PDB file of C-alpha atoms and ligand atoms in Angstrom:
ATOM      1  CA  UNK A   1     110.000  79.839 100.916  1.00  0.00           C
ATOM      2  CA  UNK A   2     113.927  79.096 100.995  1.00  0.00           C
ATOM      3  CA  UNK A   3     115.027  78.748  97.679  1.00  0.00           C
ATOM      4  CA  UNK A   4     118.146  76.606  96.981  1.00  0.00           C
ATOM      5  CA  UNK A   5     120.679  77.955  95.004  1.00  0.00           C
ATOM      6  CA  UNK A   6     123.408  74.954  96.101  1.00  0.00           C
ATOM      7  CA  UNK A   7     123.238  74.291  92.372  1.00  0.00           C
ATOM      8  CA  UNK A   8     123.582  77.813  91.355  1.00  0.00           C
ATOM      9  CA  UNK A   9     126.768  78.194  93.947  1.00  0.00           C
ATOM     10  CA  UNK A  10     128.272  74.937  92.081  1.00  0.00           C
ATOM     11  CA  UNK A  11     127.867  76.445  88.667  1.00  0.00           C
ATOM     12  CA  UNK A  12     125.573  74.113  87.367  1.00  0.00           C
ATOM     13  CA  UNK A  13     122.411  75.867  87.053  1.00  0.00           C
ATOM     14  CA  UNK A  14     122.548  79.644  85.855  1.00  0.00           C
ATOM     15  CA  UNK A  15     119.337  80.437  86.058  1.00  0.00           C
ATOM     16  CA  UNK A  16     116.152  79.376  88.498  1.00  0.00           C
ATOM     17  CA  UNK A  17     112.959  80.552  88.081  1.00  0.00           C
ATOM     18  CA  UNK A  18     110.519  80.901  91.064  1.00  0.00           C
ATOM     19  CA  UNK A  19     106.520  81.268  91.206  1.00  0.00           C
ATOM     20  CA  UNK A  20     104.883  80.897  94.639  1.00  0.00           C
ATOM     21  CA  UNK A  21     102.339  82.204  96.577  1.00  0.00           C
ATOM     22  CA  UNK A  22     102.887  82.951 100.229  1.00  0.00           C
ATOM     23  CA  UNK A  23     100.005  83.822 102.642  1.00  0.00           C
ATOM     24  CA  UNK A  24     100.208  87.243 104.745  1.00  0.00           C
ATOM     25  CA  UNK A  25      99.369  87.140 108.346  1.00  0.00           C
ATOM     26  CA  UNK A  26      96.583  88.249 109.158  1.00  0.00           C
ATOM     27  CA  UNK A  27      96.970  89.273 112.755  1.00  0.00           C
ATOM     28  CA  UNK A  28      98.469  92.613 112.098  1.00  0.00           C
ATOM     29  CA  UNK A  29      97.752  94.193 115.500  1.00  0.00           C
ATOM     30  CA  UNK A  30     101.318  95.386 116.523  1.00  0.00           C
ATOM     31  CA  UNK A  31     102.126  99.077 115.225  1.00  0.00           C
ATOM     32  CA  UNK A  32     100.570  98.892 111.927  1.00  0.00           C
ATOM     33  CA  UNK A  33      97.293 100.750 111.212  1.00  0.00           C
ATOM     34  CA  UNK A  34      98.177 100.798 107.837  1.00  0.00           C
ATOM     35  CA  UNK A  35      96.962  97.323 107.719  1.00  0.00           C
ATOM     36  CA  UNK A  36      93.557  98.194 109.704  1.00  0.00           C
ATOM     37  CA  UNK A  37      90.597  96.849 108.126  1.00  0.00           C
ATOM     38  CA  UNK A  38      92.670  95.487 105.516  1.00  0.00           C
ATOM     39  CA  UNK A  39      91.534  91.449 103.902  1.00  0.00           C
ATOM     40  CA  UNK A  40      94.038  89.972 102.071  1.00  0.00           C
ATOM     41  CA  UNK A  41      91.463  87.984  99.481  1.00  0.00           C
ATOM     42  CA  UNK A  42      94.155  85.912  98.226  1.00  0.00           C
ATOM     43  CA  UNK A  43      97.441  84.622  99.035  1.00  0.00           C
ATOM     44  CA  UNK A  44     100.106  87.342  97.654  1.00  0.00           C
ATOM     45  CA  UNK A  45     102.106  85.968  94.828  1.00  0.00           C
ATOM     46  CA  UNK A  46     105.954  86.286  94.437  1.00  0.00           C
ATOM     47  CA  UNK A  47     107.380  85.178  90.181  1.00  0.00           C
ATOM     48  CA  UNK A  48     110.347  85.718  89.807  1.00  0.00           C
ATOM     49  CA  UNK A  49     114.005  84.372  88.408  1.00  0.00           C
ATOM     50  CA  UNK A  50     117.359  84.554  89.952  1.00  0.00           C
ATOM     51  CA  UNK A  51     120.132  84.467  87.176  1.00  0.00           C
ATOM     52  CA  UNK A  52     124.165  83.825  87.508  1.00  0.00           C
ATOM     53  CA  UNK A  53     125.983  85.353  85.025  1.00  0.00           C
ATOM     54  CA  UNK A  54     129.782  84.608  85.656  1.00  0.00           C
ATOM     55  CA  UNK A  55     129.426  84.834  89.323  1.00  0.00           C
ATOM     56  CA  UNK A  56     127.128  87.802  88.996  1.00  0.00           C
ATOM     57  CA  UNK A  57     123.835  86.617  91.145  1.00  0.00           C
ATOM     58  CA  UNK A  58     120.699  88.958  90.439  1.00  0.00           C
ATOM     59  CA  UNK A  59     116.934  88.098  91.661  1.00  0.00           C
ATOM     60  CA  UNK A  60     113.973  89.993  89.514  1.00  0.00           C
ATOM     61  CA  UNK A  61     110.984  89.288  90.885  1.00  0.00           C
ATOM     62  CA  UNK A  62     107.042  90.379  91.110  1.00  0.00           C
ATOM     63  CA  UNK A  63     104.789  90.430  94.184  1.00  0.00           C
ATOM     64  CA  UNK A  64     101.223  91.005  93.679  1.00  0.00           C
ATOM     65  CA  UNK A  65      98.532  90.477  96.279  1.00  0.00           C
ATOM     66  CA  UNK A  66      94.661  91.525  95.931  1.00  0.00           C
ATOM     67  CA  UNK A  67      92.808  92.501  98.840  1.00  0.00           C
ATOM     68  CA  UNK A  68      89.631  94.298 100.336  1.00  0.00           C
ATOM     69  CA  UNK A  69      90.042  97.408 102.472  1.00  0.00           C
ATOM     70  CA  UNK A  70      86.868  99.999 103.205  1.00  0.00           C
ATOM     71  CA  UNK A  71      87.974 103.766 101.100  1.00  0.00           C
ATOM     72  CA  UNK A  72      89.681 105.807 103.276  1.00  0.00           C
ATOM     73  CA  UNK A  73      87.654 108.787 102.359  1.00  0.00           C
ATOM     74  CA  UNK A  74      83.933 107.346 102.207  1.00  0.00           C
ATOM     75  CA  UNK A  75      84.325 103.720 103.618  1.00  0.00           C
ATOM     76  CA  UNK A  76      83.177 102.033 101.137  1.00  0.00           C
ATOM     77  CA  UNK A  77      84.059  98.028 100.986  1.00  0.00           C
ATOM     78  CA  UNK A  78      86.692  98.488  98.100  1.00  0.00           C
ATOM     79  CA  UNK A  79      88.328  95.397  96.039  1.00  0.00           C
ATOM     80  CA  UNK A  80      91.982  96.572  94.878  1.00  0.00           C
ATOM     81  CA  UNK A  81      95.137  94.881  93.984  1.00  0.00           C
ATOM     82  CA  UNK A  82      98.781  95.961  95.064  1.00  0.00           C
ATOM     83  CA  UNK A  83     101.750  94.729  93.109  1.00  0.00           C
ATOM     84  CA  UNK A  84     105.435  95.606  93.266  1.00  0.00           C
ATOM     85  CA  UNK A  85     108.804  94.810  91.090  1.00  0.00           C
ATOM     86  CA  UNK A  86     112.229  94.121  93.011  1.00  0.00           C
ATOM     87  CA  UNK A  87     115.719  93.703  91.687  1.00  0.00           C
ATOM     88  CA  UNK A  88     118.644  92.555  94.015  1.00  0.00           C
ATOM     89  CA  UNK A  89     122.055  91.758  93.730  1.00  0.00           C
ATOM     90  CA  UNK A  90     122.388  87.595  95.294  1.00  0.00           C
ATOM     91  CA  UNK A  91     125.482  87.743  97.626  1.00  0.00           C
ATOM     92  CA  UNK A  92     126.770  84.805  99.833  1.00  0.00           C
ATOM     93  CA  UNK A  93     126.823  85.879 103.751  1.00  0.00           C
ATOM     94  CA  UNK A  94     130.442  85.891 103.364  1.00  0.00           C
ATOM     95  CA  UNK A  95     130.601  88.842 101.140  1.00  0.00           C
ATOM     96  CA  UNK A  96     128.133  91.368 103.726  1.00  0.00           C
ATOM     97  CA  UNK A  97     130.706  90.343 106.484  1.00  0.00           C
ATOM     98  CA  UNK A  98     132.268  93.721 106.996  1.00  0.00           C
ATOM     99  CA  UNK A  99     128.968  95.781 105.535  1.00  0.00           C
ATOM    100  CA  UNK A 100     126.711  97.647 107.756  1.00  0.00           C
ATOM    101  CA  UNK A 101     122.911  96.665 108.446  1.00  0.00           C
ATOM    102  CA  UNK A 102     121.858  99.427 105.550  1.00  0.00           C
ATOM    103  CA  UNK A 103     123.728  98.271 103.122  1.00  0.00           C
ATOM    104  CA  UNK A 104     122.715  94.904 103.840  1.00  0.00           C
ATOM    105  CA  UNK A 105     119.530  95.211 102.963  1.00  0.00           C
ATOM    106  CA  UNK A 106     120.442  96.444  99.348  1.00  0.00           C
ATOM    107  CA  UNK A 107     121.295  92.551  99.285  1.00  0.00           C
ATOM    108  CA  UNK A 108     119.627  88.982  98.951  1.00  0.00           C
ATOM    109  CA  UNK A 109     122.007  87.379 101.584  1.00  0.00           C
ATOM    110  CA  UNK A 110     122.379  83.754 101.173  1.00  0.00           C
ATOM    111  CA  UNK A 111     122.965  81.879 103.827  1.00  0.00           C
ATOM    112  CA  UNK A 112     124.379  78.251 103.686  1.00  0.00           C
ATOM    113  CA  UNK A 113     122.957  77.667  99.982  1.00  0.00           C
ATOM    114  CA  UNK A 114     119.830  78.903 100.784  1.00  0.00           C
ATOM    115  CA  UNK A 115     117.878  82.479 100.303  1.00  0.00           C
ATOM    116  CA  UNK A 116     115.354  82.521 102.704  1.00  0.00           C
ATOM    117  CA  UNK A 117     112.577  84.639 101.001  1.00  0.00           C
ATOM    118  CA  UNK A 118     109.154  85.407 103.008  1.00  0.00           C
ATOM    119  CA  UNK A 119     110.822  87.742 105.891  1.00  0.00           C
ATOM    120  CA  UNK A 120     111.643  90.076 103.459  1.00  0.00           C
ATOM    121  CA  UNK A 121     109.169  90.216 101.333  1.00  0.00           C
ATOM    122  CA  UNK A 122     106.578  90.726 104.401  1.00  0.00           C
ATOM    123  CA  UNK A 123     108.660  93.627 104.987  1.00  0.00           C
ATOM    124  CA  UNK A 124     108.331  95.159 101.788  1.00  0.00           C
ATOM    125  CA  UNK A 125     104.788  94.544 102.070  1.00  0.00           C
ATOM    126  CA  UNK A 126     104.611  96.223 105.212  1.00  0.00           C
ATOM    127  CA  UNK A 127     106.655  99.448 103.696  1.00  0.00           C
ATOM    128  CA  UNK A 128     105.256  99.809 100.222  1.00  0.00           C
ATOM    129  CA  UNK A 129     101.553  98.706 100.687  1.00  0.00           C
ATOM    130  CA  UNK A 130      99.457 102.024 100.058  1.00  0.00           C
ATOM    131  CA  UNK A 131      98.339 103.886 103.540  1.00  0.00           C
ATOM    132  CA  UNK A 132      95.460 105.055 101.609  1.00  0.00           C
ATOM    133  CA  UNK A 133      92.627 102.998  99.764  1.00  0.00           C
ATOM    134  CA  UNK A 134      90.506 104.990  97.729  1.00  0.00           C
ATOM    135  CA  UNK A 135      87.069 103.277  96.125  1.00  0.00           C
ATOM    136  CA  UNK A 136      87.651 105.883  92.782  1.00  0.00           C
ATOM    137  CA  UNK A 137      90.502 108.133  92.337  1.00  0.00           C
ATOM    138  CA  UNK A 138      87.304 111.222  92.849  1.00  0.00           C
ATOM    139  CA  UNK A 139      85.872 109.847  95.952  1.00  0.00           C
ATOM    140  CA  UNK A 140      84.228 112.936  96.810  1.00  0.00           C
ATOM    141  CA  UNK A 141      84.011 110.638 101.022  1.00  0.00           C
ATOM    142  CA  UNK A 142      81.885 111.721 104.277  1.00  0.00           C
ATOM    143  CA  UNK A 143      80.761 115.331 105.154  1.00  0.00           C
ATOM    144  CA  UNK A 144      82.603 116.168 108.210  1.00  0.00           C
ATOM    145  CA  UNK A 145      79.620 117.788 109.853  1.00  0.00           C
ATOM    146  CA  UNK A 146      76.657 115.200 108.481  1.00  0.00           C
ATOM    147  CA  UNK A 147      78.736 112.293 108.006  1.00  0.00           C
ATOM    148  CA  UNK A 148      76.580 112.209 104.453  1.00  0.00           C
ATOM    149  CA  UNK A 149      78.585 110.199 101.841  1.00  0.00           C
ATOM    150  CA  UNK A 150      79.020 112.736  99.045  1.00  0.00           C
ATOM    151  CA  UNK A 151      79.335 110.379  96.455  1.00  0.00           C
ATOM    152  CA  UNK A 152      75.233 108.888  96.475  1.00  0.00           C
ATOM    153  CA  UNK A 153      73.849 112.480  99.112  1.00  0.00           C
ATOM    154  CA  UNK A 154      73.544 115.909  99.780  1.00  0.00           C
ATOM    155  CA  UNK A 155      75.634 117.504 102.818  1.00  0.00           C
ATOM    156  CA  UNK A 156      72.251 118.009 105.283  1.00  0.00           C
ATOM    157  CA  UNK A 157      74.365 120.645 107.109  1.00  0.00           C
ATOM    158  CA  UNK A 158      72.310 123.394 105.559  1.00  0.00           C
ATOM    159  CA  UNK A 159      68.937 123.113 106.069  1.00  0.00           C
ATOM    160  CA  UNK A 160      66.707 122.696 102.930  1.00  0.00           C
ATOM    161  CA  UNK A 161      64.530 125.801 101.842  1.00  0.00           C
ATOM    162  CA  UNK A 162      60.819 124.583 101.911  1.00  0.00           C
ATOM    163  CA  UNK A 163      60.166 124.689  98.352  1.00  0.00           C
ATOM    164  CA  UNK A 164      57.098 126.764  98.675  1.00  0.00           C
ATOM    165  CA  UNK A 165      59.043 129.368  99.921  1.00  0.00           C
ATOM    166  CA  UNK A 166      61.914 129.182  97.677  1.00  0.00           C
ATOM    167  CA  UNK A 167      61.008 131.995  95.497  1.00  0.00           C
ATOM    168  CA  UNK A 168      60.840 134.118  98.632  1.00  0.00           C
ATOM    169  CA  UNK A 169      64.401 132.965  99.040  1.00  0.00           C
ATOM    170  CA  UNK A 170      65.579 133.836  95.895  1.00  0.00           C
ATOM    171  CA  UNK A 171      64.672 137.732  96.653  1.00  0.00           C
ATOM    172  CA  UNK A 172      66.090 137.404 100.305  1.00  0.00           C
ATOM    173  CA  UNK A 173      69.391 135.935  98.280  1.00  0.00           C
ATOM    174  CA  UNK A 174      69.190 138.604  95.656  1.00  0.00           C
ATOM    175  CA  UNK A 175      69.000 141.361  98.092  1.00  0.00           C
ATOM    176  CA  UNK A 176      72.132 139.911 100.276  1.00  0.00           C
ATOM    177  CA  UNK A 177      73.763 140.096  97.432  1.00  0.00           C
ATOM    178  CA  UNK A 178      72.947 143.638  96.444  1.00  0.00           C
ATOM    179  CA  UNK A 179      74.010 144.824  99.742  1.00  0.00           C
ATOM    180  CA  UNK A 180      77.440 142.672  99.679  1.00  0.00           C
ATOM    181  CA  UNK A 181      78.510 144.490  95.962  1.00  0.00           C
ATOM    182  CA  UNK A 182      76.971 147.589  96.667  1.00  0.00           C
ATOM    183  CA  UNK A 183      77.887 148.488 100.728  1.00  0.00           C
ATOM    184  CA  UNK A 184      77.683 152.262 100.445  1.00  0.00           C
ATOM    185  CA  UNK A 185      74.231 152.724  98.500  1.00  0.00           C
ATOM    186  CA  UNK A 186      72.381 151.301 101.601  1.00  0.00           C
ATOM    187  CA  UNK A 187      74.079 153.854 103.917  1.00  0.00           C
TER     188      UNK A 187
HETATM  189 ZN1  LIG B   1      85.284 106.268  98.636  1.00  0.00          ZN
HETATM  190 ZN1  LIG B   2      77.179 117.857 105.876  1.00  0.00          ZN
END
């Protein structure tokens, strides 16, 4: 969205509120696996206000987005939402004449009366979204040797003692461990 803030320049309005939503592409091939596998369920959505106080310009706003992306430990399809708060200073072009490109970007530049939102927003999409997904926060994920998914199955790495010779076991275990505490009696 460009928002116009001709008004704002002329001292008329001092404060505009925003509250759109603004669709993420969803062709994110180039360079960023952090998107990979990643559904965007709903349009991300960017409230906000930009208020002038005596030629002071500052933009608050919210982004939120909810999306679908498999765990990154187990998988699992996983519903989550993402949201982020950003505060910046509103500057005419004029004013970043003589700044360099990092400092720029400290700034909402506007450029002949208008502040062109969605470019940099995407952007901060792109460099705060989380590179990991998780379907709980103890997403125990996928044995590396089985593949088993620890959360609902036992690892099968280890074969399972037949239960009719479990007791059998138990003595063979009990012995092993007799001989690991107690090296030099079985010399
Ligand atoms: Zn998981
Ligand atoms: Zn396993």
């Amino acid at each position: 969205m460009q928002l116009d803030l001709r008004d704002m320049l002329a001292g008329i309005v001092r404060m505009l509120p925003f509250d759109y939503t603004l669709t993420p592409p969803t062709d994110f091939t180039e360079g960023s696996s952090i998107f990979y596998g990643v559904t965007f369920t709903q349009p991300m959505r960017v409230a906000g206000e930009i208020t002038n106080t005596a030629g002071y310009m500052r933009m608050t706003l919210t982004l939120s987005v909810e999306f679908n992306a498999p765990c990154s430990r187990c998988l699992k399809d996983t519903s989550d939402s993402f949201s982020l708060t950003l505060e910046k200073t509103v500057v005419p072009a004029d004013v970043t004449q003589d700044m360099d490109e990092d400092t720029i970007d400290d700034y909402a530049v506007i450029e002949d009366g208008f502040l062109d939102m969605d470019e940099q927003l995407l952007d901060l999409l792109y460099m705060e979204f989380p590179s990991k997904i998780l379907c709980s926060e103890d997403c125990k994920g996928l044995c590396a040797g089985c593949g088993a998914n620890l959360n609902v199955e036992q690892c099968r790495c280890q074969p399972e003692v037949d239960p009719r010779l479990a007791p059998l076991q138990a003595i063979l275990d009990d012995l092993q461990q007799a001989e690991n505490s107690n090296p030099d009696e079985n010399e």
